């Protein structure tokens, strides 16, 4: 928590800006430590246009005060404001129930319905693909079956790349509404398909919508959520995905006895799309985007409703400082990803998804049903349901932990847990153990892996990328990062079984464990803690070439 600042702290850190764009090496190595400072420190960020934001934490956990300074015509700093609740939206004060998250929740909930659709379309083909292949006359062709399941990844890749340009011009609310069009049309077209070409086109359209939504929903939530609750509300993305998977698995149970049930399942997939399209009509747009396009009155109204009227002036000052320094994102170009600091943020975002995917999450999910069959669970739907419920339990725990423990701790702990789980499975299948014990350890390791993934590597990865991305390039950095995600996802799914057959599951799972350990090291070195800081504070601190002085 931030509390009243003083000018006589015994120790201070001075962050000095020396150039508009630091080198990528300095970006990686800089650790501003504005986040989670000891209570006797003052963190001062010196930014362009002589804008200074001074924040000092102290022992009082229930109050905070930000003093914002702006130079007058003579170069002297004057205090514009002395108030603030650290973006809590007016809640959380005193000792009562903290409901500061409640004003933003309906808007976040509607947006997270898009992730429900994502999860639903992940699981909707799990059981019915055999019936679909038989009815559309490509049964027995494993290549075509795999293409029907995975072609939506191609669409998602395209949608991810298009999302950044769309949101720059239209805003998050309108773009999320437009993305429901391919989701609804694709679901209906797939449900009515009478040929392979029709269902492939339907799945491709679904992927386009999914690609846009997976990029924009985390950004939208991070930009409308009060700072204090940004992590918890951001975790709703993962919860929505888990619930979508579970719903599709429950609805897929009748497909084992009804060969035409898959059509009903795909028709049902269009319903959440209509809900999102209608719900976003009543949702707010991002106040940050509204400011960047000059709609200040609307932004003021949104901030007052979601964060509290006391936050309006301070938020406007922070928004203006970022816009003046980095420019508006409505005229940003993809080529700017080659410039620092955007190139550094894009590299880290892409690297996080490369590590996440090559740590084996989708491969483990693909192979989990075979692991369960070893211990007598022959129903693939039941096996997948175990996996879905475990994933959901981890995501629920993240809700409570992410804004308390922080992003970095959850990511590191998650990857270490994933590594331990992989090595447990390798031990179980490689050691001369009793067969039943070996199977039980394999099940335990698989569920541990999924649970620890759901605590950190799953939800937190998509949350931290918008946090360390600049306001100007946030949409395009997320679009690039998710396009990397979809490419890696595709290749892992394509080559996993072949690698298992060639090298054995122990070797492949050991590799996954090794990549998980490497991921934990990467997070420790390159991801700074961002909990409790506004997006503008993070951007201003990371957009400086930092030198630290101790008094």
Coordinates of N, CA and C in Angstrom, one line a residue, residues 126 361-375 377 379-380 383-388 442-443 446-447 450 496 505 509:
X126 N -13.3 -32.4 -28.4 CA -12.6 -33.5 -27.7 C -13.3 -34.8 -27.9
X361 N 2.6 -27.5 -21.6 CA 1.3 -27.6 -21.1 C 0.3 -28.3 -22.0
X362 N 0.3 -27.9 -23.3 CA -0.7 -28.5 -24.2 C -0.4 -29.9 -24.5
X363 N 0.9 -30.3 -24.6 CA 1.3 -31.7 -24.8 C 0.9 -32.5 -23.6
X364 N 1.0 -32.0 -22.4 CA 0.6 -32.8 -21.2 C -0.9 -33.0 -21.2
X365 N -1.6 -31.9 -21.6 CA -3.1 -32.0 -21.7 C -3.5 -33.1 -22.8
X366 N -2.8 -33.1 -23.9 CA -3.1 -34.1 -25.0 C -2.9 -35.5 -24.5
X367 N -1.8 -35.7 -23.7 CA -1.4 -37.0 -23.3 C -2.1 -37.5 -22.0
X368 N -2.8 -36.6 -21.3 CA -3.3 -36.9 -20.0 C -4.4 -38.0 -20.0
X369 N -5.2 -38.0 -21.1 CA -6.2 -39.1 -21.2 C -5.6 -40.4 -21.3
X370 N -4.4 -40.6 -21.9 CA -3.7 -41.8 -22.0 C -3.2 -42.2 -20.7
X371 N -2.7 -41.3 -19.9 CA -2.2 -41.5 -18.6 C -3.3 -42.1 -17.7
X372 N -4.5 -41.5 -17.8 CA -5.6 -41.9 -17.0 C -6.1 -43.3 -17.4
X373 N -6.0 -43.6 -18.6 CA -6.4 -45.0 -19.1 C -5.5 -46.1 -18.5
X374 N -4.3 -45.7 -18.1 CA -3.4 -46.7 -17.5 C -3.9 -47.2 -16.2
X375 N -4.7 -46.3 -15.5 CA -5.2 -46.7 -14.2 C -6.7 -47.0 -14.2
X377 N -9.3 -45.5 -16.0 CA -10.2 -44.5 -16.4 C -10.3 -44.4 -17.9
X379 N -12.9 -43.5 -19.9 CA -13.7 -42.5 -20.5 C -12.8 -41.2 -20.7
X380 N -12.6 -40.8 -22.0 CA -11.8 -39.7 -22.2 C -12.5 -38.4 -21.7
X383 N -11.8 -38.3 -18.0 CA -10.4 -38.0 -17.8 C -10.2 -36.5 -18.0
X384 N -10.7 -35.9 -19.1 CA -10.6 -34.5 -19.4 C -11.3 -33.7 -18.3
X385 N -12.4 -34.2 -17.7 CA -13.1 -33.5 -16.7 C -12.2 -33.3 -15.4
X386 N -11.5 -34.4 -15.1 CA -10.5 -34.3 -14.0 C -9.5 -33.2 -14.2
X387 N -9.0 -33.1 -15.4 CA -8.0 -32.1 -15.8 C -8.6 -30.7 -15.7
X388 N -9.8 -30.6 -16.3 CA -10.5 -29.3 -16.2 C -10.8 -28.8 -14.8
X442 N 2.1 -41.2 -11.6 CA 2.0 -40.5 -12.9 C 0.7 -39.6 -12.9
X443 N -0.4 -40.2 -12.3 CA -1.6 -39.4 -12.2 C -1.3 -38.2 -11.3
X446 N 0.8 -35.6 -13.1 CA 0.1 -34.9 -14.1 C -0.9 -33.8 -13.5
X447 N -1.6 -34.2 -12.5 CA -2.5 -33.2 -11.9 C -1.8 -32.1 -11.2
X450 N -0.7 -29.6 -13.9 CA -1.8 -28.8 -14.3 C -2.2 -27.8 -13.3
X496 N 4.3 -33.6 -31.0 CA 4.4 -34.2 -29.7 C 4.4 -35.8 -29.8
X505 N 8.6 -41.2 -23.6 CA 7.9 -40.1 -22.9 C 8.8 -39.6 -21.8
X509 N 9.3 -35.6 -21.4 CA 8.9 -35.0 -20.1 C 10.1 -34.4 -19.4

